[in-house]
mmCIF file of C-alpha atoms in Angstrom:
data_model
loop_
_atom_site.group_PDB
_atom_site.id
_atom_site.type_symbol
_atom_site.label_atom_id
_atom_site.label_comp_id
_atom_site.label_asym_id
_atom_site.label_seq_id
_atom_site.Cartn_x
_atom_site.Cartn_y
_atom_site.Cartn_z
ATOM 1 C CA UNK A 1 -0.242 47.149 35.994
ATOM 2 C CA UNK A 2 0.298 49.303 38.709
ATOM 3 C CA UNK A 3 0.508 48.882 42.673
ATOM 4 C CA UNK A 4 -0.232 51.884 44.888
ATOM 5 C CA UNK A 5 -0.065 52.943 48.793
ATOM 6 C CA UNK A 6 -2.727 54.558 50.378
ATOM 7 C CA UNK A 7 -1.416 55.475 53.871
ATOM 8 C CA UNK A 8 -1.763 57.564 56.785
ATOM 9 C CA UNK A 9 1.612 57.124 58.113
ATOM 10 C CA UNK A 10 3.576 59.719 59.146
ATOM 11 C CA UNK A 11 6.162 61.696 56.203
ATOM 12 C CA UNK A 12 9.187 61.857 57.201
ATOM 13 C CA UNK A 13 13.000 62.728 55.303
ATOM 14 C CA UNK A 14 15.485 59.953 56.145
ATOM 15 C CA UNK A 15 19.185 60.751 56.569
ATOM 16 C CA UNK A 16 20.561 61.152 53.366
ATOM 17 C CA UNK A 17 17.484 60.859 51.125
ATOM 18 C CA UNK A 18 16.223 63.346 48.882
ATOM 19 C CA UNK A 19 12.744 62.783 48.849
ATOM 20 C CA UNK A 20 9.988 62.010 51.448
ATOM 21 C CA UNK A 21 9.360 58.467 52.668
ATOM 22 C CA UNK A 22 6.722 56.895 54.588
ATOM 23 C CA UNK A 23 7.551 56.590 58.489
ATOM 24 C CA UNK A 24 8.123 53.137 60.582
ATOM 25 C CA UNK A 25 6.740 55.322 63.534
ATOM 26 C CA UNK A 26 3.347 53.736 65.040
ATOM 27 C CA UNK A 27 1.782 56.992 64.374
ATOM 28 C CA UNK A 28 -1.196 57.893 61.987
ATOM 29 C CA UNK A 29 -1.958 61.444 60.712
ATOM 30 C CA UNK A 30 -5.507 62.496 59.528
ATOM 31 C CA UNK A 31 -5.414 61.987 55.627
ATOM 32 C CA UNK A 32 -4.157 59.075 53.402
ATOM 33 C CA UNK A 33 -1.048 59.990 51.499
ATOM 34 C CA UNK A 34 -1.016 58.390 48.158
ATOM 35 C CA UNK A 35 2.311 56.290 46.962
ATOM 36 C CA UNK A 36 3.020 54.603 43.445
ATOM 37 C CA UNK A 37 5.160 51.421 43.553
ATOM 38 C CA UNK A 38 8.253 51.360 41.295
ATOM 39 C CA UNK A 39 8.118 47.627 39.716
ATOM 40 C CA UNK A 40 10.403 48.184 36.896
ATOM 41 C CA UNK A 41 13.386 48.385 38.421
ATOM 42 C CA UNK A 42 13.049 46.286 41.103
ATOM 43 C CA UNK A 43 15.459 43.475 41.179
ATOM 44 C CA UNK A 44 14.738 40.219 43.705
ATOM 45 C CA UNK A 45 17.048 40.748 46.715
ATOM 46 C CA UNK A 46 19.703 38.179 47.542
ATOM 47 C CA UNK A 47 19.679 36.612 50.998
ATOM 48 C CA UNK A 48 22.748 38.605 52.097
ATOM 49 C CA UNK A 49 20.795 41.923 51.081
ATOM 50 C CA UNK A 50 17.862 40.574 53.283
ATOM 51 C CA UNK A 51 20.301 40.686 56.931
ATOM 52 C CA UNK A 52 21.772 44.108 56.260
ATOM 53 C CA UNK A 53 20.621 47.241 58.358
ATOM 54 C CA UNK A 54 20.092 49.037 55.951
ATOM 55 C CA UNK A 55 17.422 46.103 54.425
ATOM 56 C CA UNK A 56 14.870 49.236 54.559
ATOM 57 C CA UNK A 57 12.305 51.574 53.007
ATOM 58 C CA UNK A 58 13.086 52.056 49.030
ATOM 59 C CA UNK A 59 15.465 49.291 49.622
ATOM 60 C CA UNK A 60 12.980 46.698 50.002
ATOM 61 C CA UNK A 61 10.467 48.675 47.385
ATOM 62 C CA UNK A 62 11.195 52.100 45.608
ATOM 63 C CA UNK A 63 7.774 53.811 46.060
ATOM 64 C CA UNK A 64 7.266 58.096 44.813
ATOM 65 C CA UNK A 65 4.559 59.634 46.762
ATOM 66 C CA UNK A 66 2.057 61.682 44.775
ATOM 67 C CA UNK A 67 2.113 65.805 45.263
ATOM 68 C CA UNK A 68 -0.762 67.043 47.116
ATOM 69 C CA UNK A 69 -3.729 68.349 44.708
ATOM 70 C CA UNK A 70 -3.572 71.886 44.148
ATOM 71 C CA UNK A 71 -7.244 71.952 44.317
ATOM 72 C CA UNK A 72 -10.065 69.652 45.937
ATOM 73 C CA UNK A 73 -12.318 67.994 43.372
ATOM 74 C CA UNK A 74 -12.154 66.282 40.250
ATOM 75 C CA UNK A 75 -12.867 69.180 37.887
ATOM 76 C CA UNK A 76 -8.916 68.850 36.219
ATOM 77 C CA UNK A 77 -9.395 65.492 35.877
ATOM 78 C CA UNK A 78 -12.344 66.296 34.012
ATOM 79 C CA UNK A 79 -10.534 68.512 31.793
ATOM 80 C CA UNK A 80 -7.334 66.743 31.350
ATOM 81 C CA UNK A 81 -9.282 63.401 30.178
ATOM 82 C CA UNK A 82 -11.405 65.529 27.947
ATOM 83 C CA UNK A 83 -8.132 67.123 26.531
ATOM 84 C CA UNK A 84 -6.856 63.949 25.640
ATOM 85 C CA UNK A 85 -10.232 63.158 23.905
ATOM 86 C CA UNK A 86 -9.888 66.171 22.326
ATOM 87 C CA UNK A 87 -13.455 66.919 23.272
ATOM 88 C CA UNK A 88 -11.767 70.362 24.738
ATOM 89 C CA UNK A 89 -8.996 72.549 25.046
ATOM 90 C CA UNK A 90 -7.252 72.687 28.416
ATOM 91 C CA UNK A 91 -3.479 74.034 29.657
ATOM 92 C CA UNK A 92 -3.498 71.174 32.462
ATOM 93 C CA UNK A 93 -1.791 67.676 32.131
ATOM 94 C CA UNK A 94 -1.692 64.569 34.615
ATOM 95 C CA UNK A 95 1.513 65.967 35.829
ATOM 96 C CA UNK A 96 -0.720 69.127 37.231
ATOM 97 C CA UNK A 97 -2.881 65.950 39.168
ATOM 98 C CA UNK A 98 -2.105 64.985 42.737
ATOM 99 C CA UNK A 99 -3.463 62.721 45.268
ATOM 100 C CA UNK A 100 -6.839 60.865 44.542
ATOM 101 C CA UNK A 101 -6.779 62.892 41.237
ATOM 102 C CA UNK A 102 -4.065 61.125 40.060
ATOM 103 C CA UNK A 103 -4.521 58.020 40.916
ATOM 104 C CA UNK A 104 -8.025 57.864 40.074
ATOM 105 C CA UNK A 105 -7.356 59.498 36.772
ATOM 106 C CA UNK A 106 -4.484 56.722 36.325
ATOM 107 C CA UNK A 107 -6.590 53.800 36.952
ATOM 108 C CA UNK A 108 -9.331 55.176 35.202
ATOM 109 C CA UNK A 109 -6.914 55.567 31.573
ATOM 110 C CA UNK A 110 -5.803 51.734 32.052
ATOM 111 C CA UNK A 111 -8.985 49.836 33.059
ATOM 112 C CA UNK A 112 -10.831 51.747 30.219
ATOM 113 C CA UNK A 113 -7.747 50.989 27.969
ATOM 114 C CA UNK A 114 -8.507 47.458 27.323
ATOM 115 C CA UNK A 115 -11.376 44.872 26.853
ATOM 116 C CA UNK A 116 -9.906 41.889 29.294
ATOM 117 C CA UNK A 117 -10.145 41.797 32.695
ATOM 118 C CA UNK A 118 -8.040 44.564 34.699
ATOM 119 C CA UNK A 119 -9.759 44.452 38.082
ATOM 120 C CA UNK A 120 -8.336 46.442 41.281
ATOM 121 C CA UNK A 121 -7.892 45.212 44.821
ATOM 122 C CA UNK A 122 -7.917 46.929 47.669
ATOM 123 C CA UNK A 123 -5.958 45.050 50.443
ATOM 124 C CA UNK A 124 -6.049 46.241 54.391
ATOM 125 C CA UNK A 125 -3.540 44.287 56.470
ATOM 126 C CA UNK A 126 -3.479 43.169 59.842
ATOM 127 C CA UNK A 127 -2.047 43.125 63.595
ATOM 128 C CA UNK A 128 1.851 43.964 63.605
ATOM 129 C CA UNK A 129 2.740 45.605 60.772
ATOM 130 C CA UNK A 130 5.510 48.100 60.437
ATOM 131 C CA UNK A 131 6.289 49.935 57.295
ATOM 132 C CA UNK A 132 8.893 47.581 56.101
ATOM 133 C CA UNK A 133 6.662 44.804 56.550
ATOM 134 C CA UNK A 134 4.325 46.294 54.457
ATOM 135 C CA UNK A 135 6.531 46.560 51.773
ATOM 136 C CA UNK A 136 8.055 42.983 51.893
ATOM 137 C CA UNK A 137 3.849 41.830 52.152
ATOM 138 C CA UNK A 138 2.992 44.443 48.478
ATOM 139 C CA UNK A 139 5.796 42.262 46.402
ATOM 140 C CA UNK A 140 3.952 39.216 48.229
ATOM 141 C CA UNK A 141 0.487 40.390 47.054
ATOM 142 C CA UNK A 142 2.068 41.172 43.490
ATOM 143 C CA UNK A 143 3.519 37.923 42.829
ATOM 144 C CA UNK A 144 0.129 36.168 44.173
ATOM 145 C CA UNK A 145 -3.036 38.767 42.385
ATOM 146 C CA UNK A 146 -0.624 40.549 39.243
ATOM 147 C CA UNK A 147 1.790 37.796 38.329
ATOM 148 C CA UNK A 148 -0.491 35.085 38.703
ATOM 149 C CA UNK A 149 -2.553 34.507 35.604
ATOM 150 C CA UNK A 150 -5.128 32.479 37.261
ATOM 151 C CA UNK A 151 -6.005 36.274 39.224
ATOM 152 C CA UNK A 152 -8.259 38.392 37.200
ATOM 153 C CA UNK A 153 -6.485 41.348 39.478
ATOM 154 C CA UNK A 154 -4.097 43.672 37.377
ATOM 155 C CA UNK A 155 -3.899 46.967 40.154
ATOM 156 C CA UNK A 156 -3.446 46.736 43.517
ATOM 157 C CA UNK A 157 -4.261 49.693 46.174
ATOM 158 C CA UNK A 158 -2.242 49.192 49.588
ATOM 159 C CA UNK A 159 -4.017 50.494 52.930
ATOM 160 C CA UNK A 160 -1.159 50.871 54.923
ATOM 161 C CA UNK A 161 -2.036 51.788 58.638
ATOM 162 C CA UNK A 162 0.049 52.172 61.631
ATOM 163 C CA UNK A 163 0.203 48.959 63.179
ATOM 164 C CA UNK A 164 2.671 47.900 65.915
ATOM 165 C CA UNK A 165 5.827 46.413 65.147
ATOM 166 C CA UNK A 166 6.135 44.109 67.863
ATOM 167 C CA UNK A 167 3.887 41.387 68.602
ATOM 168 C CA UNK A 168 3.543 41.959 72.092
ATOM 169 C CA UNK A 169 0.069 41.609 73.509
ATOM 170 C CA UNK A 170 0.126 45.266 75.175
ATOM 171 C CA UNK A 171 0.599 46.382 71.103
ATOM 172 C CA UNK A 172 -2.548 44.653 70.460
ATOM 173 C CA UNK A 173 -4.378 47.894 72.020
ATOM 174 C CA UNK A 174 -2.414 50.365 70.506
ATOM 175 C CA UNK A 175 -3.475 49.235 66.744
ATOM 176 C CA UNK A 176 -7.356 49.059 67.736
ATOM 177 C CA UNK A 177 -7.097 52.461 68.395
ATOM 178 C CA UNK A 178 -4.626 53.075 65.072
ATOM 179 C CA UNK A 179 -7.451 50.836 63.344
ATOM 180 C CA UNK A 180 -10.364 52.677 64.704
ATOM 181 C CA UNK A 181 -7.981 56.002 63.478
ATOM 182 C CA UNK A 182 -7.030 54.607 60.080
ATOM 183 C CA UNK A 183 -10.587 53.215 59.172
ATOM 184 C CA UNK A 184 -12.104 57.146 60.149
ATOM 185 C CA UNK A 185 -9.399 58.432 57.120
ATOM 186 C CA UNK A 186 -10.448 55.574 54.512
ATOM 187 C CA UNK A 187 -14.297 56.389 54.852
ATOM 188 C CA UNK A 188 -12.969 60.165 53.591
ATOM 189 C CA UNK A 189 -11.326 58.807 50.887
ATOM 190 C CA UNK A 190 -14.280 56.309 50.137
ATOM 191 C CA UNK A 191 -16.169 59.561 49.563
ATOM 192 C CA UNK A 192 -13.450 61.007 47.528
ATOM 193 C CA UNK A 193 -14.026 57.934 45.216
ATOM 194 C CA UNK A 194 -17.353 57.944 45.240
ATOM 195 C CA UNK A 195 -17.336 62.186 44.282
ATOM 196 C CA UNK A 196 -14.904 61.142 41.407
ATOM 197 C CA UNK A 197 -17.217 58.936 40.056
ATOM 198 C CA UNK A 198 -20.204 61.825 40.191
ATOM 199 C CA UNK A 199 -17.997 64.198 38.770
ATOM 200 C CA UNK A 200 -16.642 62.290 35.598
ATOM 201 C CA UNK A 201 -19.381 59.702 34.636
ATOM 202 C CA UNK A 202 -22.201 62.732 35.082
ATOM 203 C CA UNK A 203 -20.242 63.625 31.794
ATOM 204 C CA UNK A 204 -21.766 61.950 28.930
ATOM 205 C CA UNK A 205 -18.405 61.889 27.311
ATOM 206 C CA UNK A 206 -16.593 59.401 29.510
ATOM 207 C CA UNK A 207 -17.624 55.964 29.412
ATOM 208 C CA UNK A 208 -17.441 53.975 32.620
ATOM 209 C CA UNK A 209 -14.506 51.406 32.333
ATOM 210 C CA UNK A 210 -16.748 48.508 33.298
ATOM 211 C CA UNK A 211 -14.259 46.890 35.103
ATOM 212 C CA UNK A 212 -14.525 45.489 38.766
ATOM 213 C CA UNK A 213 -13.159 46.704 41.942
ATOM 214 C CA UNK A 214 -12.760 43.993 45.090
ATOM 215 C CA UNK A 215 -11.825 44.579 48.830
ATOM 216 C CA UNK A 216 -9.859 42.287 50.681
ATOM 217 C CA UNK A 217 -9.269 42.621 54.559
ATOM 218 C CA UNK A 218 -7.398 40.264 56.809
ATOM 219 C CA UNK A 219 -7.455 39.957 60.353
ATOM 220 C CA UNK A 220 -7.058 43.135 62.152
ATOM 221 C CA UNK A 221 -7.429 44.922 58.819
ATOM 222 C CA UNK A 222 -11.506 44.049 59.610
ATOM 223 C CA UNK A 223 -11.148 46.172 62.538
ATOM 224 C CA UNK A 224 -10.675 49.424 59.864
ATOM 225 C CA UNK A 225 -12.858 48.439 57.580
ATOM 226 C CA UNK A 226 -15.797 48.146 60.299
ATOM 227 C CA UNK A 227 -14.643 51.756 61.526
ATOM 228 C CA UNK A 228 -15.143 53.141 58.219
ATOM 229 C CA UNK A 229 -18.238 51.349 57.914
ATOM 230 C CA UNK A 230 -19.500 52.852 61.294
ATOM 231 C CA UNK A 231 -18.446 56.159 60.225
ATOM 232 C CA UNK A 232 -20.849 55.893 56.594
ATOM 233 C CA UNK A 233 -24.554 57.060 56.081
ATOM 234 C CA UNK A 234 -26.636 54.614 54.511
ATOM 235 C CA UNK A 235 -28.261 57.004 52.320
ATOM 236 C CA UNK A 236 -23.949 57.719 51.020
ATOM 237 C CA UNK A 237 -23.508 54.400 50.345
ATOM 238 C CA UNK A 238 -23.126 53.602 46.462
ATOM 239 C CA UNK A 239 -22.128 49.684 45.179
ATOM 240 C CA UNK A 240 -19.047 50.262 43.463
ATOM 241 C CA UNK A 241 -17.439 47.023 44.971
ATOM 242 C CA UNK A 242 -18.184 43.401 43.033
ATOM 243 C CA UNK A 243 -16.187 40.939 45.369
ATOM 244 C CA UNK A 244 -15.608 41.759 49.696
ATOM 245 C CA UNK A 245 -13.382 39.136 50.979
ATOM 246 C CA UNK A 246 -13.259 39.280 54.699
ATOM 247 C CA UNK A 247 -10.008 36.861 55.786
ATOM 248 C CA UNK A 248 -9.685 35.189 59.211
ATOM 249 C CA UNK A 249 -11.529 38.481 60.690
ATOM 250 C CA UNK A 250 -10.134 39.807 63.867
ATOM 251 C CA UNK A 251 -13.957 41.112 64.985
ATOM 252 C CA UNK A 252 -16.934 40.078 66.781
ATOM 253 C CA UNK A 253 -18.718 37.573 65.731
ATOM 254 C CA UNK A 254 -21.905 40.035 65.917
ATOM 255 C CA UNK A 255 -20.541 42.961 63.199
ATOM 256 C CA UNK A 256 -23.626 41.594 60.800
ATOM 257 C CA UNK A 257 -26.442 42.191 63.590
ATOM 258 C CA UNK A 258 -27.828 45.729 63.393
ATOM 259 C CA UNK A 259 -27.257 46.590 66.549
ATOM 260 C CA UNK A 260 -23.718 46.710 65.921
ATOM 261 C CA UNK A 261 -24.790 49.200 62.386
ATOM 262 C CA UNK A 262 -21.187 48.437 60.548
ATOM 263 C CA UNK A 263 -21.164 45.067 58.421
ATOM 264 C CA UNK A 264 -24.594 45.405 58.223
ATOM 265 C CA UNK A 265 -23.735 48.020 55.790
ATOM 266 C CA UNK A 266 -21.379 45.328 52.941
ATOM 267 C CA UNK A 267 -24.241 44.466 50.871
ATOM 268 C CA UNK A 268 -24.967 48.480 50.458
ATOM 269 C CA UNK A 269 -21.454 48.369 49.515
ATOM 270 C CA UNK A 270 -20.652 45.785 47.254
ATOM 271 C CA UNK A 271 -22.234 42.921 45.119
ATOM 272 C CA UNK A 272 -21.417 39.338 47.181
ATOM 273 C CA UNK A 273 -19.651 39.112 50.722
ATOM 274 C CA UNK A 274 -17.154 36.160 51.502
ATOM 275 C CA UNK A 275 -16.103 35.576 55.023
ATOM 276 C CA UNK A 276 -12.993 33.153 54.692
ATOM 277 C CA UNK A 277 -12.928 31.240 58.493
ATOM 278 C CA UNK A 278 -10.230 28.512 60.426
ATOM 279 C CA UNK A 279 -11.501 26.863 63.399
ATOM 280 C CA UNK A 280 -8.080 25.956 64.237
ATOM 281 C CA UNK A 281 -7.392 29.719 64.031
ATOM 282 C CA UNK A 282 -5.041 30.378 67.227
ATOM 283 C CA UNK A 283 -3.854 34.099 67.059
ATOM 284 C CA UNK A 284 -7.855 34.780 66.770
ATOM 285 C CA UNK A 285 -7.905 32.246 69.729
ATOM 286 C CA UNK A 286 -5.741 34.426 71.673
ATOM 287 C CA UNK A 287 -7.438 37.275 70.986
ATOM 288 C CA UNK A 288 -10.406 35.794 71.949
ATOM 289 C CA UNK A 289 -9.380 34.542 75.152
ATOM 290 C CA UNK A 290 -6.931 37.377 76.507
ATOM 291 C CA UNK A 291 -7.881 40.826 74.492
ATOM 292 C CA UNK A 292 -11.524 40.647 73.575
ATOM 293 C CA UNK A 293 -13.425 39.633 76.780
ATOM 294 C CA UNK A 294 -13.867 36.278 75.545
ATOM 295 C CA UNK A 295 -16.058 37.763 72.228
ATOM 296 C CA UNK A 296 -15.692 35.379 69.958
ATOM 297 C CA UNK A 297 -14.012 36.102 65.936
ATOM 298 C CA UNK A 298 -15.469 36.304 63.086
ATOM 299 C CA UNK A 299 -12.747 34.599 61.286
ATOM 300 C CA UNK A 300 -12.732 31.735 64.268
ATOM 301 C CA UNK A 301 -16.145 31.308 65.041
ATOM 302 C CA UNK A 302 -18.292 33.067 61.858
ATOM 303 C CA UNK A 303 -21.424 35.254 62.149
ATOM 304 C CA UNK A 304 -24.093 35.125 64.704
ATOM 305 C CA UNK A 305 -26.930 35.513 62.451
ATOM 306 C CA UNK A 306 -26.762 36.383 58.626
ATOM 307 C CA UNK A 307 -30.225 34.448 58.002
ATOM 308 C CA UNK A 308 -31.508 38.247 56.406
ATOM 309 C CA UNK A 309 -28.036 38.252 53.998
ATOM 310 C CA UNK A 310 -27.592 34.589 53.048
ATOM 311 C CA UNK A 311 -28.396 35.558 49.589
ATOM 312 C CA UNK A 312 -25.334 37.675 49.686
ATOM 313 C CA UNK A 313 -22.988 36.871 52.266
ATOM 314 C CA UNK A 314 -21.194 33.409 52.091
ATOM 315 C CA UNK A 315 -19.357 31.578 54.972
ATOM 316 C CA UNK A 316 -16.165 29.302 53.864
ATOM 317 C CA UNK A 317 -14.962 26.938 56.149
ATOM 318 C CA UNK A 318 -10.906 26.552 55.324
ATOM 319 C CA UNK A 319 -10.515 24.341 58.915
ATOM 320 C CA UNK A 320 -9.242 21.677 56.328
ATOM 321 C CA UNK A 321 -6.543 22.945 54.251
ATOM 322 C CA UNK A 322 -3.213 22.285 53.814
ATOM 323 C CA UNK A 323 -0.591 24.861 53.912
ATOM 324 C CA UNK A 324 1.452 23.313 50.927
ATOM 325 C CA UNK A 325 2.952 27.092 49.759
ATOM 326 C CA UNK A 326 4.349 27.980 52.853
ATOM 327 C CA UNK A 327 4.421 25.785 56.045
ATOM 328 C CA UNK A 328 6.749 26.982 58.707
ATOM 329 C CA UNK A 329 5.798 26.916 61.964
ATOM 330 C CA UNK A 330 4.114 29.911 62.076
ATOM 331 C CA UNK A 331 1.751 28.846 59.335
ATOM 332 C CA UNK A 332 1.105 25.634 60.582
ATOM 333 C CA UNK A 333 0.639 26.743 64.167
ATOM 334 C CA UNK A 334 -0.915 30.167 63.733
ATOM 335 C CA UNK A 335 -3.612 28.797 61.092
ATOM 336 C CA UNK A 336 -4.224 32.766 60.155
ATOM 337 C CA UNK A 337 -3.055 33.224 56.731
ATOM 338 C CA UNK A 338 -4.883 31.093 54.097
ATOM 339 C CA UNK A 339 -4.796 33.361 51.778
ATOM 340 C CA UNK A 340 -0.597 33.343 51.828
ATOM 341 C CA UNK A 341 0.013 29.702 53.210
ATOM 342 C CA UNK A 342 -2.530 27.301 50.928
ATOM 343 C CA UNK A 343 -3.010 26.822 47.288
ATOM 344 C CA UNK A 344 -6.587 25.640 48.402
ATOM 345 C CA UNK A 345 -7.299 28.784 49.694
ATOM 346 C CA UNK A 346 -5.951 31.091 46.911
ATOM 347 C CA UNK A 347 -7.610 28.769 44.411
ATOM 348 C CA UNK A 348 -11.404 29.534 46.081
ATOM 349 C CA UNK A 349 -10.805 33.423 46.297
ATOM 350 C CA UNK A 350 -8.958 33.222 42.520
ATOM 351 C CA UNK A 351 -12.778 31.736 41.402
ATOM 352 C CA UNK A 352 -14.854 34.216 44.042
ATOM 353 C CA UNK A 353 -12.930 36.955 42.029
ATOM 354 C CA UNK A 354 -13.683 35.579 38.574
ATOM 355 C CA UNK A 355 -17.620 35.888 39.702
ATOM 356 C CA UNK A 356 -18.248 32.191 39.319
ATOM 357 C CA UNK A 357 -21.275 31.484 41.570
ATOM 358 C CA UNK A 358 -20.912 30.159 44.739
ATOM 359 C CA UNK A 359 -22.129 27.020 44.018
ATOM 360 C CA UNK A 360 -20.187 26.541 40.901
ATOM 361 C CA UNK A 361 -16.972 27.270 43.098
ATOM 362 C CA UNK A 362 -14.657 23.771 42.625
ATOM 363 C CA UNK A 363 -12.786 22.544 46.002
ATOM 364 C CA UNK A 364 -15.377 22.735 47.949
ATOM 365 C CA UNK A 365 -18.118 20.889 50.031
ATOM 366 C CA UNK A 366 -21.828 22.686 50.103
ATOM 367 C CA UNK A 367 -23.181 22.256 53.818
ATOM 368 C CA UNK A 368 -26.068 24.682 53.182
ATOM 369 C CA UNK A 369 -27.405 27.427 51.147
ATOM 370 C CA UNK A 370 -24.342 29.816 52.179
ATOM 371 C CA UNK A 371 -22.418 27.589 54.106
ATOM 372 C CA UNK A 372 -19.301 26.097 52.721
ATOM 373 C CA UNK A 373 -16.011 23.623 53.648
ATOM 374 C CA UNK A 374 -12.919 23.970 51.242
ATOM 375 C CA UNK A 375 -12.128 19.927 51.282
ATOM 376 C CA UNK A 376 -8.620 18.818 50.694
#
């Protein structure tokens, strides 16, 4: 198991700290920095520990950010995993990797390590995020995809972007720039991926881990994966993602017409597309209606016209559900986070993610050949 940040948040030293931390500041920089969670000491907090100040950073979550590589490429991960093979003879260890190297080269030792399922998600979060947030919402995401044995997940990779800390409408602008910013830096390291995979699979010596990698994207979190997509060549494009779950989207309704040459792009991307929707969706309402020039939402309203990707791309209707997990007024008001809120909803994207077919799926009603209503 292992949980990792990708983020292009500022560094900063806190007061007092020895090592470098991830800022709160709504700031991005250029490049993802690359984080590894510390699980095994974490302790649960108490609610006392929850109201103090200093309730921050490696308080919430101890975290060690990786060193920068000391070269671009994937050649030393080449020769460390061939070392280890003993296939050749090489001075470097994973402690000489940094960055994508090792990550890549981490995940790549433990999803080849076993036979059972040990799939990765990546998760982008939405509108109002600061970095403490974050935290408290990667030992959410743990407990729900790692812990929970009905989740095929076993690694989780964190896109942590600058979004605003305050809810304030004005902040809504500020983070679709940060998104447009933030989803510019994952498309490079989407091609850093995609050159590790050249670079270590063109060797006949390393077997592909056959294991499956799934994208998940909520709300305003659709905003940088649709800048990344914009900022990809369709002839770069490899599928090297099974499962894209696409959670009460915070974009046009159009993103799957080519004329807006982003979404367009998922099924170049990865093997089937889900688009979770509410209805009854009212921050996506309010975005709507005060921030977007009354354009409808994807996650309110679903896609203009898939007819050319209904073989792919599946529409689920989660107007119905109940939010039995967590139902404070914010849940049951906001109708924006399924996926946190209702055991309906995690049990449909538990099954997406175990690649039952769509019509196979239990919990739900069929309305046509892509269309579907989660029923209570």
């Amino acid at each position: 198991m292992a949980v990792y940040i990708l983020s292009n948040r500022k560094i900063v030293r806190h007061k007092g700290e020895k090592t470098d931390s991830f800022s709160n500041d709504e700031y991005s920089i250029p490049n993802f920095r690359i984080a590894k969670c510390d699980f095994d000491t974490y302790q649960e907090p108490t609610a006392a520990a929850k109201k103090k100040k200093d309730y921050t950073n490696r308080n919430i979550l101890n975290y060690k950010l990786f060193s920068e590589p000391e070269k671009q490429g994937y050649q030393d991960v080449l020769d460390v995993l061939q070392s280890e093979k003993g296939i050749r003879k090489s001075a470097l260890t994973a402690n000489n990797l940094g960055g994508t190297q090792r990550m890549f080269y981490e995940l790549y030792k433990n999803m080849s390590s076993t036979k059972e399922r040990s799939d990765v998600l990546i998760f982008i979060h939405g509108y109002a995020y600061d970095f403490d947030d974050e935290l408290k919402a990667i030992i959410d995401l743990k407990k729900l995809f790692i812990d929970n044995p009905a989740s095929p997940v076993e690694h989780i990779l964190f896109v942590s972007w600058p979004a605003s800390s305050s809810i304030v409408p004005l902040t809504y602008f500020d983070d679709k720039a940060s998104s447009i910013n933030s989803g510019s830096s994952l498309m490079r390291l989407f091609y850093f991926y995609t050159q590790f995979l050249k670079d270590i699979f063109s060797n006949r010596d390393l077997a592909p881990c056959n294991q499956r990698i799934h994208l998940m994207a909520h709300s305003m979190g659709n905003r940088v994966l649709q800048s990344m997509l914009y900022s990809l060549k369709k002839e770069n494009i490899l599928r090297v993602i099974d499962q894209v779950l696409l959670l009460n989207a915070d974009v046009t309704y159009k993103v799957f017409e080519d004329s807006e040459d982003s979404f367009i792009k998922l099924p170049l991307l990865a093997n089937r597309i889900s688009i979770y929707l509410n209805r009854k969706d009212t921050i996506l309402g309010i975005s709507q209606f005060t921030k977007n020039i009354l354009t409808p939402r994807l996650g309110k309203n679903g896609p203009s016209d898939i007819e050319k990707l209904k073989d792919i791309v599946s529409i689920i209707d989660c107007t119905l559900v109940e939010d039995d997990i967590l139902n404070s007024l914010k849940y049951e008001i906001g109708n924006h986070w399924g996926y946190l809120s209702s055991s309906m909803v995690q049990k449909d994207i538990f099954q997406n993610l175990h690649d039952i077919d769509r019509n196979l799926i239990t919990g739900r009603l069929k309305n046509s050949e892509n269309i579907f209503t989660i029923i209570p």
